[in-house]
Amino acid sequence: MLPQDFLDRMQGQLGEEYSAFLQSLERPRAVALRFNPLKGQIPALPFVGEAVPWEPMGYYYDPEARPGLHPYHDAGVYYLQEASAMSAVALLDPQPGERICDLCAAPGGKSTQIAGRMLGEGFLLCNEINPKRAKILSGNVERMGIANALVTNEHPGRLAECLPAYFDRVLIDAPCSGEGMFRKEEAAVTDWSLETVQMCARRQAEILDSGARLVRPGGRLVYSTCTFAPEENELTVAEFLKRHPDFEPEILDIPWFTPAGEGQFRMWPHRLLGEGHFGAVLRRKGDEPAEGAGAPGEKLPKLWTEFARQMDIKLPEGKAITFGSRVFWAPVQMPEIKGLKVLRPGLELGEMKKDRFEPAHALALWLHDCACMENLDGNSETVEKYLGGNVIPSSQKGWCLVAVDGYTLGWGKGDGTQLKNHFPKGLRHFR
């Protein structure tokens, strides 16, 4: 049962389209996934069907399938993401080599979508203010093999203080009343009220003010929500433009979305296959380069250099950063991070333990190949054993990169007859 206040407002908003809207909420949900271009060739999967029109890597899939249990999910080959939620990054239109910030990034759908379009080039800051959700975000960044991302757990205002005008593009997929999730999550219905809508609008205004400070002159700010409430969408944008005369709507022609004012779009569930979304594209007036330079890096430790030479691993352009005994490889454009709450400063290479180097799971998921590999059949019992944390037979010796059908999964360490399992304990499972 949907709240009556919500239904009354929607009837006023939609007029003669109201009945079609209600009917769309009764049909089965359209479920979608997005392939990860960082993983190389897209596999042919029997449960994947029609393409999502506004996302080149997006596809609807059979709702009876369970792609989250497939080994390719563990390998970061795809990300399960609601189709209309993919629209925000379509509006952001990130490009390789740019500096981009996803300010409200958990659980990571839009961050990983942005990273896929950046193709490993440039600098991506993924932020989440909630510590638990920030850890989930960091895990998804790792699973998708992203090397050029900094994951932070900060208040947006703190980032605005540290990195003013630092980014070419900023995405604010703001916390909202979640009306577009009513069909997906029962809690979204029970938690909804008119007061919640107003509370969300106040919080969104604060986040937008912080996000505006992060955008360089000439840069793009995209504001999006998964709610239908005008108070959180068109009215929030109108009030923002009053407070920030240095921003203006950016006019785009996107045929799949319904215009909702200058530079604003709605994704209605009765007009497309998705739950619904709102997006506004704003441009900061002027045209100046992003401010601030990347911070200097450190020297890579000898233990890593020896390991990389032995395994034939070549890193992209970047810089080394050490956190205690852990070694990371960060993008050149990454700024000074001292004083920020950082969960992941780039690609984790591994950890130095006394006189040896232990490679990180993140490194395995970023790699496509190396000198020592064990490639498993995706339909075999062996890959199930590996994901369950068991040893698997192998003639390899020493550190070995384990893959499924050519997509890297994690590490093992061989003695010539079997591989000791180094798939992280927190990720192991049985099917």
C-alpha positions as CSV (number, residue, x, y, z in Angstrom):
1,M,0.0,0.0,0.0
2,L,1.5,3.3,-1.1
3,P,1.1,6.4,1.2
4,Q,-2.0,8.4,0.3
5,D,-0.1,11.7,0.5
6,F,2.3,10.3,-2.1
7,L,-0.6,9.1,-4.4
8,D,-2.4,12.5,-4.2
9,R,0.7,14.4,-5.1
10,M,1.6,12.0,-8.0
11,Q,-1.9,12.4,-9.4
12,G,-1.4,16.2,-9.4
13,Q,2.0,15.9,-11.0
14,L,1.1,13.4,-13.8
15,G,-2.5,14.3,-14.6
16,E,-3.8,12.0,-17.4
17,E,-0.5,9.9,-17.2
18,Y,-1.3,9.0,-13.6
19,S,-3.0,5.7,-14.4
20,A,-0.2,4.6,-16.6
21,F,2.3,5.4,-13.8
22,L,0.3,3.2,-11.3
23,Q,0.1,0.4,-13.9
24,S,3.9,0.5,-14.3
25,L,4.3,-0.2,-10.6
26,E,2.3,-3.4,-10.9
27,R,4.5,-4.9,-13.7
28,P,7.5,-7.1,-12.8
29,R,10.7,-5.1,-12.2
30,A,13.2,-4.8,-15.1
31,V,16.6,-5.8,-13.7
32,A,19.8,-4.8,-15.3
33,L,23.6,-5.1,-15.1
34,R,26.5,-3.1,-16.5
35,F,29.6,-4.8,-18.0
36,N,33.0,-3.5,-16.9
37,P,35.1,-2.3,-19.8
38,L,38.2,-2.4,-17.6
39,K,38.0,-6.2,-17.7
40,G,38.3,-6.5,-21.5
41,Q,36.1,-8.4,-23.8
42,I,32.4,-8.7,-22.9
43,P,31.4,-12.3,-22.5
44,A,28.3,-13.9,-24.1
45,L,26.0,-14.9,-21.2
46,P,22.6,-16.7,-21.8
47,F,20.7,-14.6,-19.2
48,V,21.7,-11.2,-20.7
49,G,19.2,-9.7,-23.1
50,E,18.2,-6.2,-24.4
51,A,20.6,-3.3,-24.2
52,V,19.9,-0.3,-21.9
53,P,19.6,2.6,-24.4
54,W,21.4,5.3,-22.4
55,E,24.4,3.2,-21.2
56,P,26.6,1.4,-23.8
57,M,27.7,-1.2,-21.2
58,G,24.2,-1.7,-19.8
59,Y,21.9,-4.7,-20.4
60,Y,18.7,-6.0,-19.0
61,Y,18.8,-9.6,-17.8
62,D,16.4,-12.5,-17.1
63,P,14.9,-11.8,-13.6
64,E,15.0,-15.5,-13.0
65,A,18.7,-15.6,-13.3
66,R,21.0,-15.0,-10.3
67,P,24.1,-13.3,-11.8
68,G,25.4,-12.2,-8.4
69,L,26.3,-15.9,-7.8
70,H,28.2,-16.3,-11.0
71,P,32.0,-16.4,-10.8
72,Y,32.2,-13.5,-13.2
73,H,30.6,-11.3,-10.6
74,D,33.4,-12.1,-8.2
75,A,35.8,-11.2,-11.0
76,G,34.3,-7.8,-11.5
77,V,33.1,-8.5,-15.0
78,Y,29.8,-6.8,-14.3
79,Y,28.0,-4.7,-11.7
80,L,24.3,-5.2,-10.9
81,Q,22.7,-1.8,-11.3
82,E,19.1,-0.5,-11.8
83,A,18.8,0.7,-15.4
84,S,17.4,4.2,-14.7
85,A,20.1,4.8,-12.1
86,M,22.6,4.5,-15.0
87,S,21.2,7.8,-16.4
88,A,23.1,10.0,-14.0
89,V,26.5,9.1,-15.4
90,A,25.1,9.3,-18.9
91,L,24.4,13.0,-18.1
92,L,27.8,13.5,-16.4
93,D,29.6,12.1,-19.5
94,P,33.0,11.6,-17.9
95,Q,36.0,11.4,-20.2
96,P,39.4,9.7,-19.9
97,G,42.1,11.9,-18.3
98,E,39.7,14.2,-16.4
99,R,39.4,14.8,-12.6
100,I,36.0,13.6,-11.4
101,C,34.3,13.5,-8.0
102,D,31.4,11.2,-7.0
103,L,30.4,13.0,-3.8
104,C,27.7,10.6,-2.5
105,A,29.2,7.4,-3.9
106,A,28.1,4.3,-1.9
107,P,27.5,1.6,-2.7
108,G,29.5,2.3,-5.9
109,G,27.3,1.8,-8.9
110,K,27.8,5.2,-10.3
111,S,31.5,5.4,-9.3
112,T,32.3,2.1,-11.0
113,Q,30.3,3.3,-14.0
114,I,32.3,6.5,-14.1
115,A,35.6,4.6,-13.8
116,G,34.6,2.4,-16.8
117,R,34.2,5.4,-19.0
118,M,37.5,6.9,-17.8
119,L,39.3,3.7,-19.0
120,G,41.9,4.0,-16.2
121,E,43.0,7.5,-17.2
122,G,42.6,10.5,-14.9
123,F,41.6,10.8,-11.3
124,L,38.4,9.7,-9.6
125,L,37.5,10.7,-6.0
126,C,34.7,8.5,-4.6
127,N,33.3,9.8,-1.3
128,E,30.8,8.5,1.2
129,I,30.0,10.1,4.5
130,N,28.6,7.0,6.2
131,P,31.5,4.8,7.4
132,K,29.8,1.4,6.9
133,R,28.6,2.3,3.4
134,A,32.1,3.7,2.6
135,K,33.6,0.2,3.2
136,I,31.1,-1.3,0.8
137,L,32.0,1.4,-1.7
138,S,35.7,0.6,-1.3
139,G,35.0,-3.1,-1.8
140,N,33.2,-2.5,-5.0
141,V,35.9,-0.3,-6.3
142,E,38.4,-3.1,-5.6
143,R,36.2,-5.8,-7.2
144,M,35.8,-3.8,-10.4
145,G,39.6,-3.5,-10.8
146,I,39.8,0.3,-10.6
147,A,43.3,1.7,-10.2
148,N,42.8,5.5,-10.5
149,A,40.3,6.0,-7.6
150,L,40.7,7.6,-4.2
151,V,37.9,6.4,-1.7
152,T,37.2,8.8,1.2
153,N,34.9,8.8,4.1
154,E,34.4,12.6,4.6
155,H,31.7,15.3,5.0
156,P,31.2,17.0,1.6
157,G,32.0,20.4,3.3
158,R,35.4,19.1,4.4
159,L,36.3,18.0,0.8
160,A,35.2,21.4,-0.5
161,E,37.6,23.1,1.9
162,C,40.5,20.9,0.9
163,L,39.9,20.7,-2.9
164,P,38.2,23.9,-4.2
165,A,37.7,24.0,-8.0
166,Y,39.7,20.8,-8.3
167,F,37.4,18.8,-10.5
168,D,36.3,18.9,-14.1
169,R,33.0,17.1,-13.3
170,V,31.2,16.4,-10.0
171,L,28.3,14.0,-9.5
172,I,25.9,14.4,-6.6
173,D,23.6,11.4,-6.5
174,A,22.0,12.8,-3.4
175,P,20.4,10.9,-0.5
176,C,16.6,11.3,-1.0
177,S,13.2,10.1,0.0
178,G,13.6,7.1,-2.4
179,E,10.2,7.2,-4.1
180,G,11.7,5.5,-7.1
181,M,12.6,2.6,-4.9
182,F,9.1,1.9,-3.5
183,R,8.6,-1.2,-5.7
184,K,12.1,-2.5,-4.8
185,E,12.4,-1.8,-1.1
186,E,9.5,-2.0,1.4
187,A,11.5,0.2,3.8
188,A,11.4,3.0,1.3
189,V,7.6,3.0,1.6
190,T,7.4,2.7,5.4
191,D,10.0,5.4,6.0
192,W,8.3,7.9,3.6
193,S,6.4,11.0,4.8
194,L,5.9,14.6,3.7
195,E,8.3,15.6,6.5
196,T,11.0,13.2,5.2
197,V,10.7,14.9,1.8
198,Q,11.3,18.3,3.3
199,M,14.2,17.0,5.5
200,C,15.8,15.5,2.4
201,A,15.5,18.7,0.5
202,R,17.3,20.6,3.2
203,R,20.1,18.1,3.3
204,Q,20.4,18.1,-0.5
205,A,20.8,21.9,-0.5
206,E,23.7,21.6,1.9
207,I,25.4,18.9,-0.2
208,L,24.9,20.9,-3.4
209,D,26.5,24.0,-1.9
210,S,29.6,21.9,-1.0
211,G,29.7,20.2,-4.4
212,A,29.5,23.5,-6.2
213,R,32.8,24.5,-4.6
214,L,34.5,21.4,-6.0
215,V,33.8,22.3,-9.6
216,R,36.2,24.3,-11.7
217,P,35.0,27.2,-13.9
218,G,33.7,25.6,-17.1
219,G,33.1,22.3,-15.3
220,R,29.9,20.2,-15.1
221,L,27.9,19.5,-12.0
222,V,25.2,16.7,-12.2
223,Y,22.6,16.5,-9.5
224,S,20.4,13.3,-9.4
225,T,17.9,11.6,-7.2
226,C,15.8,8.4,-7.3
227,T,12.7,10.3,-6.1
228,F,9.7,11.9,-7.9
229,A,9.2,14.8,-5.4
230,P,9.5,18.2,-7.0
231,E,10.7,19.6,-3.6
232,E,13.8,17.4,-3.9
233,N,14.3,17.8,-7.7
234,E,13.2,20.9,-9.7
235,L,12.7,23.1,-6.7
236,T,16.0,22.1,-5.1
237,V,17.8,23.0,-8.4
238,A,15.9,26.3,-8.7
239,E,16.9,27.3,-5.2
240,F,20.5,26.3,-5.9
241,L,20.7,28.4,-9.0
242,K,19.4,31.4,-7.0
243,R,22.2,30.9,-4.4
244,H,24.9,30.3,-7.0
245,P,24.6,32.7,-10.0
246,D,27.9,31.4,-11.2
247,F,26.1,28.2,-12.3
248,E,23.7,27.8,-15.2
249,P,21.7,24.9,-16.7
250,E,23.5,23.1,-19.5
251,I,21.2,22.2,-22.3
252,L,21.4,18.6,-23.6
253,D,19.3,16.7,-26.1
254,I,18.8,13.1,-24.7
255,P,15.9,11.4,-26.5
256,W,15.3,8.7,-23.9
257,F,14.6,11.1,-21.0
258,T,11.7,13.5,-20.4
259,P,12.7,17.2,-20.2
260,A,11.7,18.7,-16.8
261,G,13.0,22.3,-17.3
262,E,16.3,23.7,-18.7
263,G,19.0,21.1,-18.3
264,Q,16.7,18.8,-16.2
265,F,15.4,15.4,-17.0
266,R,13.0,12.8,-15.5
267,M,13.1,9.1,-16.1
268,W,9.5,7.9,-15.5
269,P,8.8,4.2,-14.9
270,H,5.8,4.2,-17.2
271,R,7.9,5.6,-20.1
272,L,11.0,3.4,-19.9
273,L,12.2,0.1,-18.4
274,G,13.4,1.3,-15.0
275,E,12.3,2.5,-11.5
276,G,12.6,6.2,-12.2
277,H,15.2,8.9,-11.7
278,F,15.8,12.7,-11.9
279,G,18.9,14.4,-13.2
280,A,20.0,18.1,-13.6
281,V,23.0,19.2,-15.6
282,L,24.6,22.4,-14.4
283,R,27.7,24.2,-15.7
284,R,29.9,26.6,-13.7
285,K,30.4,29.7,-15.8
286,G,33.8,30.6,-17.1
287,D,36.5,28.3,-18.4
288,E,39.6,27.7,-16.3
289,P,41.8,24.7,-15.7
290,A,41.2,22.7,-12.5
291,E,43.1,24.2,-9.6
292,G,45.9,22.5,-7.6
293,A,48.5,19.9,-8.6
294,G,48.9,16.3,-7.7
295,A,50.9,15.6,-4.5
296,P,54.4,14.0,-4.9
297,G,54.7,10.3,-4.6
298,E,57.2,8.0,-2.9
299,K,59.7,5.4,-4.1
300,L,58.4,1.9,-4.7
301,P,60.0,-0.5,-2.2
302,K,62.5,-3.0,-3.4
303,L,60.4,-6.0,-2.4
304,W,57.7,-4.8,-4.8
305,T,60.1,-4.2,-7.6
306,E,61.5,-7.7,-7.3
307,F,58.0,-9.2,-7.2
308,A,56.8,-7.2,-10.2
309,R,59.9,-8.2,-12.2
310,Q,59.4,-11.9,-11.3
311,M,55.7,-11.8,-12.2
312,D,56.2,-9.5,-15.3
313,I,53.8,-6.8,-13.9
314,K,54.0,-3.3,-15.4
315,L,52.2,-0.5,-13.7
316,P,50.6,2.5,-15.6
317,E,51.7,6.1,-15.0
318,G,51.3,6.9,-11.3
319,K,53.0,7.3,-8.0
320,A,53.7,5.2,-4.9
321,I,52.0,5.8,-1.6
322,T,52.7,3.7,1.6
323,F,50.3,3.3,4.5
324,G,52.3,1.5,7.1
325,S,53.4,-1.7,5.5
326,R,50.8,-1.5,2.7
327,V,51.8,-0.2,-0.7
328,F,49.5,1.6,-3.1
329,W,49.8,3.0,-6.7
330,A,47.9,6.2,-7.1
331,P,47.1,8.4,-10.1
332,V,49.4,11.3,-10.8
333,Q,46.6,13.8,-10.3
334,M,45.7,12.6,-6.8
335,P,46.1,15.6,-4.5
336,E,47.5,15.8,-1.0
337,I,45.4,13.5,1.2
338,K,46.9,14.2,4.6
339,G,44.1,15.0,7.1
340,L,41.4,13.2,5.1
341,K,39.7,10.0,6.1
342,V,41.0,7.7,3.3
343,L,40.0,4.1,2.8
344,R,41.7,3.4,-0.5
345,P,44.3,5.7,-2.1
346,G,44.5,4.2,-5.5
347,L,45.4,0.6,-6.4
348,E,46.6,-1.6,-3.4
349,L,49.7,-3.5,-4.6
350,G,50.3,-5.5,-1.5
351,E,52.0,-5.6,1.9
352,M,55.6,-5.9,3.0
353,K,56.0,-8.6,5.6
354,K,59.5,-8.8,7.0
355,D,61.6,-10.0,4.0
356,R,58.8,-10.8,1.6
357,F,56.0,-9.1,-0.4
358,E,52.4,-10.4,-0.3
359,P,50.3,-9.2,-3.2
360,A,46.9,-7.6,-2.6
361,H,43.6,-9.0,-3.8
362,A,43.0,-5.6,-5.5
363,L,46.1,-6.1,-7.6
364,A,44.8,-9.5,-8.8
365,L,41.5,-8.0,-9.9
366,W,43.3,-5.1,-11.7
367,L,45.6,-7.4,-13.6
368,H,44.7,-9.1,-16.9
369,D,47.7,-11.5,-16.9
370,C,51.1,-12.0,-15.5
371,A,54.0,-14.5,-15.7
372,C,52.3,-17.2,-13.5
373,M,48.6,-17.9,-14.0
374,E,46.1,-20.7,-13.4
375,N,43.0,-20.3,-15.6
376,L,39.9,-22.1,-14.4
377,D,36.8,-23.2,-16.4
378,G,33.8,-21.1,-15.3
379,N,31.6,-24.2,-15.3
380,S,34.0,-26.4,-13.3
381,E,33.8,-27.5,-9.7
382,T,37.4,-26.2,-9.3
383,V,36.3,-22.6,-9.5
384,E,33.6,-23.2,-6.9
385,K,36.3,-24.7,-4.6
386,Y,38.5,-21.7,-5.1
387,L,35.7,-19.2,-4.3
388,G,34.9,-21.3,-1.3
389,G,38.5,-20.9,0.1
390,N,39.7,-24.5,-0.7
391,V,43.1,-25.5,-2.1
392,I,42.9,-26.4,-5.8
393,P,45.2,-28.7,-7.9
394,S,47.9,-27.0,-9.9
395,S,51.5,-27.6,-11.1
396,Q,52.4,-23.9,-10.5
397,K,55.0,-22.9,-7.9
398,G,55.1,-19.7,-5.9
399,W,52.6,-16.8,-6.3
400,C,50.0,-17.5,-9.0
401,L,47.2,-15.4,-10.4
402,V,44.0,-17.4,-10.6
403,A,41.5,-16.5,-13.3
404,V,38.1,-17.8,-14.5
405,D,37.7,-18.0,-18.3
406,G,40.5,-15.4,-18.6
407,Y,39.0,-13.0,-16.0
408,T,41.2,-12.6,-12.9
409,L,39.8,-13.7,-9.6
410,G,42.6,-13.6,-7.0
411,W,45.8,-15.2,-5.8
412,G,47.0,-18.6,-4.9
413,K,50.4,-19.9,-3.9
414,G,51.6,-23.2,-5.4
415,D,54.0,-26.0,-4.3
416,G,53.9,-27.8,-7.6
417,T,50.9,-30.0,-6.8
418,Q,48.3,-27.6,-5.4
419,L,47.6,-23.9,-4.8
420,K,47.1,-22.6,-1.3
421,N,44.0,-20.4,-1.4
422,H,44.5,-16.6,-0.9
423,F,41.0,-15.6,-1.9
424,P,40.0,-13.2,0.9
425,K,38.1,-14.9,3.7
426,G,35.4,-12.3,3.9
427,L,34.5,-12.9,0.2
428,R,34.4,-16.7,0.3
429,H,31.2,-18.5,-0.3
430,F,29.6,-21.7,-1.4
431,R,27.0,-22.1,-4.1
